[in-house]
N, CA and C of each residue as an Amber inpcrd file, in Angstrom:
protein
   705
  94.2560000 145.6010000  93.5450000  95.0580000 146.4150000  93.0700000
  95.4730000 147.4180000  94.4230000  96.6200000 147.7450000  94.9640000
  97.1810000 148.6120000  95.3230000  96.6460000 150.0090000  94.5410000
  96.4120000 150.7690000  96.3060000  95.7900000 151.8040000  96.2510000
  96.8520000 152.8350000  96.7740000  97.1190000 153.4680000  96.0540000
  98.2710000 154.4640000  96.0610000  97.9700000 155.9940000  96.8450000
  97.8980000 156.3110000  97.1640000  98.2860000 158.2360000  97.4870000
  97.9520000 159.1540000  96.7240000  97.9070000 159.6130000  96.1200000
  98.3170000 160.7180000  95.0080000  98.8830000 161.9880000  95.8860000
  98.6460000 162.6010000  97.1160000  98.7220000 163.4590000  97.7780000
  99.6200000 164.1440000  98.8180000 100.0500000 164.5890000  99.0220000
 101.5410000 164.5420000  99.9680000 100.6680000 165.7640000 101.1490000
  99.5280000 166.1180000 101.1990000  99.1850000 166.6730000 102.2820000
  98.3700000 165.8510000 103.0470000  98.4610000 167.0850000 104.3030000
  98.0890000 166.1850000 105.4620000  95.9650000 165.4220000 104.7260000
  95.4400000 164.8180000 106.1090000  93.8900000 164.8610000 105.4350000
  93.3230000 165.7700000 105.6000000  93.2640000 166.3700000 106.7750000
  92.7110000 167.3680000 107.3280000  93.1620000 168.7200000 106.5820000
  94.6210000 169.1860000 106.0850000  94.4920000 169.9910000 104.9150000
  94.2120000 170.0560000 103.8190000  93.7070000 168.4750000 103.1420000
  93.3470000 168.5930000 101.4970000  91.6120000 168.9070000 101.9470000
  91.1610000 169.0910000 103.2440000  89.4220000 168.9810000 103.3050000
  89.6200000 170.6140000 103.0740000  90.4110000 170.8370000 104.2860000
  90.5010000 172.4670000 104.0320000  90.7080000 173.6710000 102.6230000
  91.7060000 172.4050000 102.0280000  91.5170000 172.9640000 100.4800000
  90.7090000 172.7990000  99.8460000  89.7880000 171.9220000  99.5380000
  88.6700000 171.6120000  99.4460000  87.7100000 172.7580000  99.1440000
  87.4110000 173.6670000 100.5320000  87.0100000 173.9090000 101.1750000
  86.9580000 175.8120000 100.0770000  88.4120000 175.9010000 100.0550000
  89.1350000 176.9460000  99.9880000  88.6830000 176.8830000  98.7300000
  89.1390000 175.8750000  97.1200000  88.5480000 176.0780000  96.6310000
  86.9680000 176.1190000  95.8650000  86.1260000 175.5080000  96.1190000
  84.9770000 175.9200000  96.5110000  84.8900000 177.4600000  96.6370000
  85.8840000 177.6080000  97.9190000  84.9200000 179.2380000  97.7720000
  85.4730000 180.3660000  95.9580000  86.6540000 180.1680000  95.6040000
  87.0140000 180.3260000  95.0110000  86.7320000 180.2430000  93.8290000
  86.6180000 179.3040000  93.2110000  85.8960000 178.8120000  92.0100000
  84.3690000 179.2390000  91.4410000  83.5710000 179.3050000  93.0440000
  81.8290000 179.9500000  92.7740000  82.5250000 181.5710000  92.8350000
  83.7100000 182.3970000  93.3550000  83.7280000 183.1150000  92.8570000
  83.7930000 183.4840000  91.1580000  84.7120000 183.3400000  90.9620000
  84.7710000 182.5300000  89.4660000  83.6670000 182.0120000  88.4860000
  83.2080000 181.6190000  88.9630000  81.9170000 180.5730000  88.3960000
  82.1310000 181.0700000  86.8840000  82.2050000 182.2620000  86.2280000
  81.4190000 182.6250000  85.3450000  82.5830000 182.5430000  84.3730000
  84.2300000 182.1420000  84.6390000  85.5430000 182.5360000  84.1010000
  85.5200000 181.1260000  84.0830000  85.1780000 179.8610000  84.6720000
  85.1170000 178.3390000  84.3040000  84.4230000 177.9540000  83.6070000
  83.5950000 178.7860000  83.5570000  81.9680000 178.5510000  82.5210000
  83.0450000 178.5350000  81.1050000  83.6550000 179.4950000  80.8620000
  84.3980000 179.3810000  79.6100000  84.9710000 178.7750000  78.9920000
  85.5420000 177.4290000  79.9870000  86.8720000 176.3080000  79.9450000
  85.8330000 175.0470000  80.1580000  83.8190000 175.3170000  79.3180000
  83.1520000 174.0240000  79.6720000  82.6440000 173.5760000  80.8640000
  82.7020000 174.5470000  81.7960000  82.8890000 173.7600000  83.0500000
  80.9980000 174.0700000  83.5820000  80.4450000 173.3800000  84.0330000
  79.0030000 173.3080000  84.5630000  78.5780000 174.5880000  85.6470000
  77.8730000 175.2910000  85.5820000  77.6280000 176.5240000  86.8960000
  77.3700000 175.6370000  87.9490000  77.4990000 174.5970000  88.0900000
  76.9750000 173.8120000  89.2180000  78.4030000 173.1770000  89.6490000
  79.9110000 173.9350000  89.3690000  81.3100000 172.8690000  89.3700000
  81.1440000 173.4260000  90.7820000  80.9220000 174.6910000  91.5000000
  81.3980000 175.0310000  93.4340000  80.5730000 173.8790000  93.9020000
  79.6680000 173.7240000  94.0690000  78.4720000 172.7820000  94.5150000
  78.9530000 171.3010000  94.1130000  79.9070000 170.4820000  93.2760000
  80.2800000 169.6160000  92.9330000  81.8190000 169.7170000  93.5830000
  82.0030000 170.0420000  93.7320000  83.6330000 170.4360000  94.8130000
  82.9590000 170.7690000  96.3370000  81.9730000 171.5750000  96.6070000
  81.3560000 170.9900000  98.1380000  80.8870000 170.2220000  98.4110000
  80.2800000 169.3940000  97.6360000  79.7720000 168.1650000  98.0770000
  80.7410000 166.2820000  98.0190000  81.2760000 166.9320000  97.2620000
  82.8180000 166.0510000  96.9570000  83.8650000 165.8900000  98.4870000
  83.8590000 167.6850000  99.0560000  84.6860000 167.9240000  99.5880000
  84.0430000 166.9380000 101.0530000  82.9800000 167.5460000 101.7490000
  82.0970000 167.2020000 102.9950000  81.6720000 165.8830000 102.7250000
  81.8950000 164.9010000 101.5840000  81.6500000 163.7940000 101.5900000
  83.1940000 162.5430000 102.1860000  84.3480000 163.3740000 101.6220000
  85.5650000 162.9570000 102.3460000  85.4850000 163.3220000 103.3420000
  85.3930000 164.4750000 104.1760000  85.2930000 165.6120000 105.3640000
  84.4900000 163.9180000 106.3580000  83.0750000 164.0660000 105.8270000
  82.6510000 163.0600000 106.8710000  82.7360000 161.5500000 107.0740000
  83.6620000 161.2840000 106.2740000  84.5110000 159.8580000 106.5880000
  85.0090000 159.8520000 108.4710000  84.7290000 159.1970000 108.9700000
  85.9570000 159.0620000 109.9990000  87.3370000 158.3570000 109.9220000
  88.0540000 159.1930000 110.6380000  89.9100000 158.9750000 110.0640000
  89.9940000 157.4510000 110.7560000  91.3590000 157.5360000 109.9390000
  91.5100000 155.5620000 110.1650000  91.9520000 155.5170000 111.3620000
  92.4070000 157.0360000 112.3920000  91.9020000 156.4940000 114.3020000
  91.5930000 155.8990000 114.7290000  90.0380000 156.6530000 114.0500000
  88.9430000 156.1120000 114.4870000  88.7210000 154.3220000 114.8730000
  88.8650000 153.5590000 113.3020000  89.0040000 152.5440000 113.1720000
  89.6380000 151.8140000 113.9300000  91.0380000 151.8880000 114.0280000
  92.0780000 151.5330000 114.7200000  92.0290000 151.5890000 116.5660000
  90.8910000 152.4300000 116.4930000  90.2940000 152.5670000 118.1730000
  89.8710000 151.4180000 118.0100000  88.3720000 150.5680000 116.8680000
  87.3580000 149.7260000 117.3570000  88.0570000 148.6070000 117.1250000
  88.9700000 148.8430000 116.2900000  89.7870000 147.3760000 115.8500000
  90.7400000 146.8170000 117.5970000  90.9400000 148.2260000 118.4410000
  91.6950000 147.9560000 119.0680000  90.9260000 147.0400000 120.4860000
  89.6490000 148.0470000 120.4470000  89.0120000 147.7570000 121.4970000
  88.1280000 146.0920000 121.2980000  88.3280000 145.5560000 120.0380000
  87.3560000 144.3920000 119.3640000  88.8340000 143.6210000 120.1790000
  89.8920000 143.9780000 120.0420000  91.4250000 142.8430000 120.5110000
  91.2120000 142.5730000 121.8710000  90.9270000 144.0690000 122.4120000
  90.8350000 143.8790000 124.1340000  90.0120000 143.1690000 124.5840000
  88.7660000 142.9200000 124.1490000  87.7020000 141.8870000 124.2630000
  88.1120000 140.9850000 124.2960000  88.8210000 140.0930000 122.6440000
  89.0230000 139.2280000 122.4680000  90.2150000 139.0560000 123.4940000
  90.7290000 139.2080000 124.0580000  91.8790000 138.6810000 124.5780000
  91.1910000 139.1400000 126.2000000  90.5540000 139.5820000 126.6170000
  89.5670000 138.9430000 127.9850000  89.0120000 137.6480000 128.2850000
  88.4410000 137.1960000 126.9190000  87.8370000 136.5900000 126.8450000
  88.7670000 134.9450000 126.7100000  90.1530000 135.4720000 126.0030000
  90.6600000 134.1210000 126.0820000  91.1700000 134.0580000 127.7600000
  91.7530000 135.5730000 128.0240000  92.4070000 134.9870000 129.3890000
  91.3550000 134.2060000 130.6700000  89.3190000 134.9430000 130.4470000
  88.6230000 133.9970000 131.3710000  88.7130000 132.4220000 130.7610000
  88.6740000 131.9260000 129.2990000  88.0650000 130.9650000 129.0010000
  90.0820000 129.7630000 130.0060000  90.8610000 130.0950000 130.2070000
  92.3580000 129.6380000 130.4180000  92.5110000 129.7810000 131.5740000
  91.3670000 130.3190000 132.5130000  91.5940000 130.0890000 133.8470000
  90.6550000 129.0850000 134.1130000  89.9530000 128.9230000 133.2090000
  88.6840000 127.9580000 134.1070000  89.0300000 127.0300000 133.2550000
  90.2410000 127.2740000 131.8680000  90.6670000 125.2830000 131.6620000
  91.4930000 124.8710000 133.1550000  92.8430000 125.8790000 133.0040000
  93.4860000 125.9550000 134.7180000  92.8060000 124.9450000 135.8750000
  91.9680000 125.2860000 136.2740000  90.6730000 125.3510000 136.9920000
  90.4130000 123.5290000 136.8780000  89.8950000 123.1870000 135.5360000
  89.4110000 121.7930000 134.8460000  90.7690000 120.8440000 134.9590000
  91.2490000 121.5150000 134.8410000  93.0910000 120.9780000 134.6800000
  93.2340000 119.9360000 135.6240000  93.6390000 121.1130000 137.0250000
  93.9510000 120.4190000 137.8320000  93.0500000 120.0600000 139.2780000
  91.1300000 119.5880000 139.1650000  90.5700000 119.3030000 139.2590000
  90.4710000 117.6240000 138.8170000  91.3860000 117.3500000 137.7280000
  90.3950000 116.5680000 136.5740000  91.9250000 115.8980000 137.8090000
  92.7120000 116.2840000 137.2760000  94.4350000 115.1560000 138.2020000
  93.9940000 114.9970000 139.5240000  93.2690000 115.4790000 140.3130000
  93.6040000 114.9680000 141.3660000  91.9860000 113.8330000 141.3390000
  90.8260000 114.5260000 140.3580000  89.7280000 113.2800000 140.6030000
  90.2940000 111.4240000 139.8510000  91.1010000 111.6400000 138.5080000
  91.4250000 110.8160000 138.4710000  92.8220000 110.2940000 137.8860000
  93.7260000 111.0590000 138.3200000  94.9720000 110.6920000 138.9350000
  96.2470000 111.1330000 137.0100000  96.9250000 111.9630000 137.7950000
  98.1910000 112.2170000 136.8050000  98.4640000 111.2400000 135.6040000
  98.6920000 110.1990000 135.9010000  99.6350000 108.9900000 135.6330000
  98.5590000 108.3860000 135.0160000  97.0880000 108.5300000 134.5650000
  95.9930000 107.4800000 134.4750000  95.6460000 107.8090000 133.2710000
  94.9550000 106.6210000 131.7040000  95.0090000 106.8120000 130.1480000
  93.3620000 108.2700000 130.7070000  92.5930000 107.9930000 131.7010000
  91.4310000 108.5110000 131.9840000  91.9410000 110.7490000 131.9960000
  92.8430000 111.0380000 132.1790000  93.0310000 111.9470000 132.5590000
  94.0870000 112.2630000 131.4880000  93.9620000 111.4070000 130.8980000
  95.0780000 111.3880000 128.7290000  95.0570000 111.8480000 128.7010000
  92.6300000 111.4460000 128.6150000  92.1310000 111.8630000 127.1300000
  91.7630000 113.3470000 126.9040000  92.1490000 114.0520000 128.1580000
  92.0000000 115.5830000 127.8680000  93.3200000 116.5030000 126.7020000
  94.1430000 115.4850000 127.6570000  95.2970000 116.4460000 126.4280000
  95.7080000 117.5900000 126.9850000  95.8940000 117.8610000 128.6690000
  95.8730000 119.2550000 129.5140000  97.3370000 119.8190000 129.1380000
  97.3980000 120.4860000 127.9120000  98.9790000 120.4390000 127.8870000
  99.1600000 121.5880000 126.6270000 100.5480000 122.9810000 126.7080000
 100.4730000 123.9690000 126.0080000  99.6750000 124.6250000 125.7700000
  98.4210000 125.3910000 126.7060000  97.4950000 125.7960000 125.9670000
  97.9290000 127.2340000 125.7820000  98.9790000 128.2020000 126.5340000
  99.7960000 128.9260000 125.9060000  99.9920000 129.1360000 124.7400000
 100.4910000 128.0680000 124.3470000 101.3710000 128.2740000 123.0030000
 100.1740000 128.0990000 121.7220000  98.0820000 128.1040000 122.1970000
  97.9970000 127.6740000 120.9700000  97.5040000 128.7640000 120.1600000
  96.8090000 129.1700000 119.3210000  96.4320000 130.3770000 118.8420000
  94.7610000 130.5680000 119.3700000  94.3910000 131.6900000 119.1400000
  93.2490000 131.8380000 119.7190000  91.8050000 130.0920000 119.0680000
  92.5010000 130.6390000 117.9740000  90.7800000 129.4070000 116.8620000
  91.4280000 128.5620000 117.5170000  92.4460000 127.7200000 117.8650000
  92.9740000 126.1410000 117.9610000  92.7370000 126.0240000 119.5700000
  92.8010000 127.3840000 120.6540000  91.9200000 127.4870000 122.0450000
  90.7430000 127.5210000 122.1670000  90.1460000 127.2430000 121.2830000
  88.8900000 126.7150000 121.1080000  88.5200000 125.7760000 120.0650000
  88.5120000 124.9820000 119.4850000  88.8180000 124.2510000 119.2290000
  88.8980000 122.5620000 120.2980000  90.3300000 123.6760000 121.0440000
  90.7880000 122.6490000 122.3950000  89.8740000 122.7010000 123.8270000
  89.4930000 124.0070000 123.9940000  88.1460000 123.8070000 125.3820000
  87.4850000 122.9700000 124.9100000  86.6680000 123.4610000 123.6640000
  85.4820000 122.3780000 123.4160000  85.3260000 120.6900000 123.3150000
  86.6250000 120.0470000 123.5400000  87.1600000 118.8020000 123.5540000
  87.3530000 118.9090000 125.0230000  87.7260000 119.5840000 125.9190000
  87.8820000 119.2350000 127.3050000  86.3780000 119.3000000 127.8090000
  86.1910000 120.2990000 127.2490000  84.1700000 119.9210000 128.1050000
  82.8490000 119.3350000 127.5990000  83.5270000 118.6410000 126.1130000
  83.0530000 117.2030000 126.2770000  83.3190000 116.0270000 126.6260000
  84.9290000 115.9050000 127.2130000  85.4410000 114.8850000 127.5490000
  85.2010000 114.9650000 129.5930000  84.7510000 116.6080000 129.8170000
  84.7910000 116.0150000 131.1850000  83.0540000 116.1110000 131.2620000
  82.5940000 116.1410000 130.3890000  80.9330000 115.4290000 130.3310000
  80.7340000 113.9980000 129.9520000  81.6450000 113.6450000 129.7130000
  82.0910000 112.2890000 129.6950000  82.0010000 111.1690000 130.8790000
  83.2510000 112.2270000 131.5500000  84.0670000 111.8250000 132.9420000
  83.0740000 112.7120000 133.8800000  82.0630000 113.1060000 133.9770000
  81.2670000 113.2530000 134.8490000  80.7840000 113.5270000 136.2090000
  80.9010000 111.7490000 136.3900000  80.2200000 111.1480000 137.7780000
  81.8340000 111.0860000 138.5550000  83.0230000 110.6550000 137.9350000
  84.0510000 110.6390000 138.8320000  85.0100000 112.1700000 139.1330000
  84.4890000 113.3850000 138.0000000  85.0060000 114.2620000 138.2270000
  84.3700000 115.0140000 139.4030000  83.3480000 114.1180000 139.0670000
  81.8720000 115.4080000 140.3490000  82.9320000 115.1580000 141.5790000
  83.2910000 114.0310000 141.9690000  84.3740000 113.9880000 143.5740000
  85.1710000 115.1160000 143.6170000  85.9660000 115.4080000 142.7730000
  86.5800000 117.4130000 143.1400000  85.4350000 118.5330000 142.6000000
  84.3520000 118.5170000 142.5990000  83.7730000 119.3810000 142.2970000
  84.3090000 120.1010000 140.8790000  84.2620000 119.2100000 140.0630000
  84.0910000 119.3910000 138.6520000  82.1520000 119.6250000 138.5590000
  81.5100000 120.2570000 138.9610000  80.3280000 120.6470000 138.7190000
  80.1390000 120.4820000 137.5580000  78.8230000 120.0980000 137.3590000
  77.5150000 121.2670000 135.9610000  77.6290000 122.4460000 135.3110000
  77.8890000 122.9590000 136.3570000  77.8390000 124.4010000 136.4830000
  79.1780000 124.6310000 136.0920000  80.2570000 124.0910000 136.3190000
  81.5710000 124.7530000 135.7570000  82.3350000 124.4960000 134.5160000
  81.5320000 123.4530000 133.9370000  81.5560000 122.5290000 132.4730000
  80.6640000 123.8450000 131.6190000  79.5670000 123.7560000 131.8240000
  78.4410000 124.7230000 131.2800000  79.3290000 126.0880000 131.4310000
  80.0550000 126.9180000 132.4720000  80.5480000 127.7710000 132.1980000
  82.0360000 127.8760000 131.3820000  82.3210000 126.8160000 131.4600000
  83.6430000 126.7330000 130.3470000  83.2990000 126.6510000 128.8270000
  81.9330000 126.3290000 129.1840000  81.7620000 126.1310000 127.5300000
  81.0380000 127.3240000 126.6160000  80.6750000 128.1590000 127.8830000
  80.0840000 129.4130000 127.3780000  81.4190000 130.8110000 127.0880000
  82.6910000 130.2810000 128.3070000  83.3260000 131.0460000 128.0000000
  83.9750000 130.5430000 125.8680000  83.9770000 129.2200000 126.3280000
  84.7010000 128.9060000 124.7120000  84.0030000 129.6140000 123.6160000
  82.5690000 129.4270000 123.7260000  81.3920000 130.3310000 122.8660000
  81.8910000 131.3190000 122.8050000  82.4290000 132.9430000 123.9910000
  81.9330000 134.0060000 124.1920000  83.4820000 134.2280000 123.0630000
  84.7290000 133.1360000 123.6160000  86.0460000 133.4520000 122.7380000
  85.6700000 133.4010000 121.2910000  85.1250000 132.6330000 120.8040000
  84.5460000 132.0530000 119.4440000  84.4330000 133.2300000 118.7480000
  83.3030000 134.8080000 119.2620000  82.3080000 135.3320000 118.9270000
  83.1660000 136.4240000 119.0340000  84.1170000 136.6250000 120.2140000
  85.3080000 137.4220000 120.3230000  85.9540000 137.4770000 119.0650000
  86.5420000 136.5210000 118.6420000  87.3100000 136.3510000 117.8530000
  87.0710000 136.7580000 116.0810000  85.4320000 136.4890000 115.7170000
  85.0690000 137.2590000 114.6910000  84.4810000 138.4960000 115.2270000
  84.2850000 138.9330000 116.2370000  84.0850000 139.8530000 116.4890000
  85.8140000 141.0260000 115.9720000  86.6610000 140.3880000 116.0610000
  88.0290000 141.5070000 115.9670000  88.1280000 141.5030000 114.4380000
  87.6250000 139.8970000 113.6920000  87.9410000 139.5030000 112.0630000
  87.4140000 141.3270000 111.8750000  86.0280000 140.8640000 111.9120000
  85.2790000 141.9910000 111.6950000  85.5790000 143.6230000 111.4900000
  85.7420000 143.6970000 112.8260000  87.0140000 145.2500000 113.0060000
  87.9400000 145.5410000 112.2790000  88.5430000 143.9640000 112.4830000
  89.9340000 144.7470000 110.6490000  89.5200000 144.8170000 109.6970000
  88.8800000 144.2940000 109.0020000  88.1220000 144.0870000 107.6240000
  87.1650000 145.7330000 107.5790000  86.3770000 146.6550000 108.3700000
  85.9970000 147.5590000 108.1760000  86.8530000 148.6000000 108.6960000
  88.0280000 148.2560000 109.5450000  89.0070000 149.1610000 109.0250000
  90.1630000 149.4200000 108.5850000  90.1040000 148.3400000 107.4020000
  90.9390000 148.3310000 106.0610000  90.1500000 148.9170000 104.8280000
  88.7790000 148.1600000 105.0250000  87.4690000 149.3100000 103.9770000
  87.4080000 150.7250000 104.4170000  87.2470000 151.1340000 105.4660000
  87.3250000 152.2880000 105.4040000  88.4780000 153.4780000 105.1360000
  89.4380000 152.2090000 105.6100000  91.1820000 153.5900000 105.4100000
  90.9090000 153.9990000 103.5760000  90.7390000 152.0230000 102.6950000
  90.4520000 152.5570000 101.2380000  89.8100000 153.4770000 100.8520000
  88.3720000 153.2710000 101.4230000  87.3730000 154.2620000 100.9740000
  87.9690000 155.8420000 100.6720000  88.2750000 156.0570000 102.2450000
  88.7590000 157.3980000 102.4900000  89.9880000 157.7580000 101.4970000
  90.3310000 156.5340000 101.4710000  91.8480000 157.0010000 100.3190000
  91.4540000 157.0670000  98.7140000  90.8270000 156.6490000  98.8030000
  90.0530000 156.5880000  97.5310000  89.4130000 158.0490000  97.1750000
  88.6560000 158.4700000  97.7380000  87.6480000 159.7990000  98.3450000
  88.7670000 161.1520000  98.2220000  89.7900000 160.5570000  99.1540000
  90.7860000 161.7580000  98.9390000  91.5780000 161.9310000  97.6310000
  91.7410000 160.7570000  97.1510000  92.2470000 160.9360000  95.5060000
  91.5680000 161.3800000  94.8590000  90.3200000 161.5010000  94.9270000
  88.7410000 161.8950000  93.9320000  89.4790000 163.2960000  93.7000000
  88.7640000 164.3410000  95.2190000  88.8280000 165.1630000  95.7560000
  89.7950000 165.4880000  94.9000000  91.4290000 165.2080000  95.8280000
  92.3610000 166.2160000  95.4180000  92.8140000 166.0250000  93.6930000
  92.1340000 164.9500000  93.2250000  92.7420000 165.0830000  90.7670000
  91.2880000 166.5500000  90.7840000  90.1400000 166.8640000  91.6460000
  89.3780000 167.5160000  90.4080000  90.1780000 168.5670000  91.0970000
  90.2330000 169.5700000  92.4240000  90.9680000 170.1290000  92.9310000
  91.9860000 171.0870000  92.3270000  93.0030000 170.0840000  91.7390000
  94.4860000 169.7480000  91.1740000  94.1480000 170.4750000  89.3860000
  92.8230000 169.8900000  89.2550000  92.5320000 170.3520000  87.2350000
  91.8780000 171.8460000  88.2720000  90.8250000 172.6300000  88.9070000
  90.5120000 173.8890000  89.0090000  91.4560000 174.4670000  89.3830000
  92.4100000 174.1390000  89.9620000  93.2710000 175.2220000  89.9640000
  94.2290000 175.2570000  89.7650000  94.7230000 174.3630000  88.2470000
  95.2510000 174.8270000  86.7040000  94.1630000 175.9790000  86.5120000
  93.3540000 175.8460000  86.1710000  92.7970000 176.0670000  84.9850000
  92.6300000 177.8260000  85.5840000  92.4730000 177.7730000  87.2970000
  92.5390000 179.2280000  87.4380000  93.4760000 180.0470000  87.3610000
  94.8930000 179.0830000  88.0740000  96.0610000 179.7280000  87.3130000
  95.5810000 180.7010000  86.5780000  95.2390000 179.6390000  85.6770000
  95.2260000 180.1630000  83.7580000  94.5640000 181.5100000  83.7120000
  93.3910000 180.9680000  84.0890000  92.1420000 181.7030000  83.8510000
  92.7440000 183.8240000  84.2450000  94.1490000 183.6570000  85.5400000
  94.2340000 185.4700000  86.5080000  95.6280000 185.1890000  86.0870000
  96.2120000 184.7380000  85.6180000  98.4170000 184.9410000  85.5250000
  98.3960000 186.1060000  84.3020000  99.1710000 186.0940000  84.6480000
  99.2690000 188.3060000  84.5340000  98.1480000 189.0430000  84.0340000
  96.9370000 188.5190000  85.3870000  96.1890000 190.0070000  85.1810000
  95.0450000 190.1930000  86.8620000  95.9850000 188.9560000  87.3230000
  94.9000000 189.3210000  88.9280000  96.0180000 188.8700000  89.9320000
  96.9120000 188.2190000  90.1450000  98.5420000 188.3140000  91.3260000
  97.3060000 187.3070000  92.6600000  97.0470000 188.5830000  93.2900000
  95.5350000 187.6190000  94.3790000  94.9680000 186.7900000  94.3890000
  94.1200000 187.0800000  93.4120000  93.3330000 185.9010000  92.6650000
  93.9310000 184.5300000  92.5820000  95.7440000 185.0370000  91.6360000
  96.3800000 184.0730000  91.0100000  96.8720000 183.0330000  91.8110000
  96.9530000 183.6730000  93.3450000  97.7460000 183.1650000  94.4140000
  96.8050000 182.0440000  95.2140000  95.2620000 182.4580000  94.8520000
  94.1210000 181.4390000  95.8880000  94.2240000 180.1200000  94.6900000
  94.9180000 180.0120000  93.6940000  94.7990000 178.6950000  93.4480000
  96.3600000 177.8060000  93.2560000  97.0820000 178.5230000  93.9910000
  98.3300000 177.9470000  93.8470000  97.7890000 176.6530000  95.5090000
  98.3740000 175.9110000  94.9840000  97.6970000 174.2450000  95.5730000
  98.6350000 174.0160000  97.0220000  99.6560000 174.6200000  97.0550000
  99.9650000 174.0660000  98.1410000 101.1030000 175.8600000  98.8780000
 100.0010000 176.7760000  98.8960000 100.4490000 178.3530000  99.8650000
 100.3020000 178.6690000 100.8740000  99.3890000 177.5740000 101.2860000
  98.7840000 177.8290000 102.8740000  99.6960000 177.0130000 103.2770000
  99.8810000 177.5300000 104.8730000 100.9240000 176.4830000 105.8530000
 100.1800000 175.2840000 106.3390000 100.9450000 174.6310000 106.8680000
 100.4850000 172.9340000 107.5330000  99.6300000 173.0690000 108.5850000
  99.2120000 172.2740000 109.3220000  99.6880000 172.2850000 110.4740000
  99.0100000 170.7350000 110.6720000 100.0980000 170.3120000 110.1270000
  99.9770000 168.2450000 110.6600000 100.2980000 168.1890000 112.2090000
  99.3350000 167.5070000 112.4510000  99.7580000 166.7320000 113.7110000
 100.5550000 165.5750000 113.6750000 101.1670000 165.0710000 114.2130000
 102.3760000 163.6460000 114.6750000 101.3660000 162.7210000 114.2390000
  99.9440000 162.5550000 114.7360000  98.8320000 161.6640000 114.5120000
  98.8320000 161.5500000 113.0950000  98.6070000 162.9470000 112.3870000
  97.9110000 162.6360000 111.4380000  99.0760000 162.2410000 110.0700000
 100.0640000 163.0100000 110.5920000 101.3540000 162.0120000 109.1530000
 101.4150000 160.4970000 109.6820000 101.0060000 159.9440000 110.6220000
 101.1490000 158.7040000 111.3610000 100.3530000 157.8850000 109.8330000
  98.7410000 158.2160000 110.4240000  98.0490000 158.0390000 109.9870000
  98.0870000 157.7450000 108.2130000  98.5300000 158.5830000 107.7260000
  99.2330000 158.6210000 105.9460000  99.6950000 158.0070000 105.6920000
 101.0540000 157.3390000 106.5080000 101.6900000 156.3750000 105.7500000
 100.7830000 155.0290000 106.4850000 100.1210000 154.9860000 106.9490000
  98.6320000 153.6610000 107.5440000  98.1140000 153.1390000 106.0980000
  97.5320000 154.7760000 105.6540000  96.6670000 154.5460000 104.8520000
  97.3950000 154.1910000 103.5620000  97.9350000 155.3510000 103.2940000
  99.4830000 155.1280000 101.7260000  99.2450000 153.6360000 101.8830000
  99.8610000 153.0880000 102.3660000 100.5620000 150.9510000 102.0280000
  98.9510000 150.3430000 101.9330000  97.8900000 151.2720000 101.7480000
  96.4870000 149.8530000 102.2520000  96.4290000 149.6450000 101.0320000
  96.3090000 147.4540000 100.8740000  96.1480000 147.3560000  99.2620000
  93.9660000 147.3000000  99.1700000  93.7380000 147.3690000  98.4960000
  92.8280000 147.2000000  97.9320000  92.0260000 146.5500000  96.5230000
  91.1610000 145.3860000  97.4310000  90.8730000 143.8900000  96.7090000
  90.9980000 144.0620000  95.1070000
């Protein structure tokens, strides 16, 4: 199901508001008890606020995803270079028009997806093993074949690492958004009760419960982060 953001303030502002509401509820806890709340309600707010603030921001997980993507791209670049070396030496050793050379199917490497490149590289390494004797005349050595095989494995592993980073980023984004919504719903409820308690009695205390009274210091990064997380889908 789609996880919708219920609050319009920045994530940092929500955490600060949670701290503020906890403090004023602790001050007025005796009044809240009259509305059926337990005396531990300030602690409950503090715990939810801490849990929310302890989750690393979405930009951190986005950074982790970027690091894994960069590592994957480096592995791909290394493998493409090795395949190019094997292809050129195989052409010299076998002849560009030979049937033996044609079995490698050296073409369109740059157009292949990462997964296609892994499958293709495995084919090239296996074929090179089959023709290793004639290929050795042009220095397609067992070491070069092994190096290409290792680079294939490295890319395969890097693809998996990237996919895991993407999954974790989405999971943490949904988790943080869900906790933000839960905290927001709690402090909205408590603010409504707090305003009811102090309405026409104490204007200063009443204003403590006006949810959007404080000024916001939202950075551009936080604004961008909210847009990303607001559109997260939860399965």
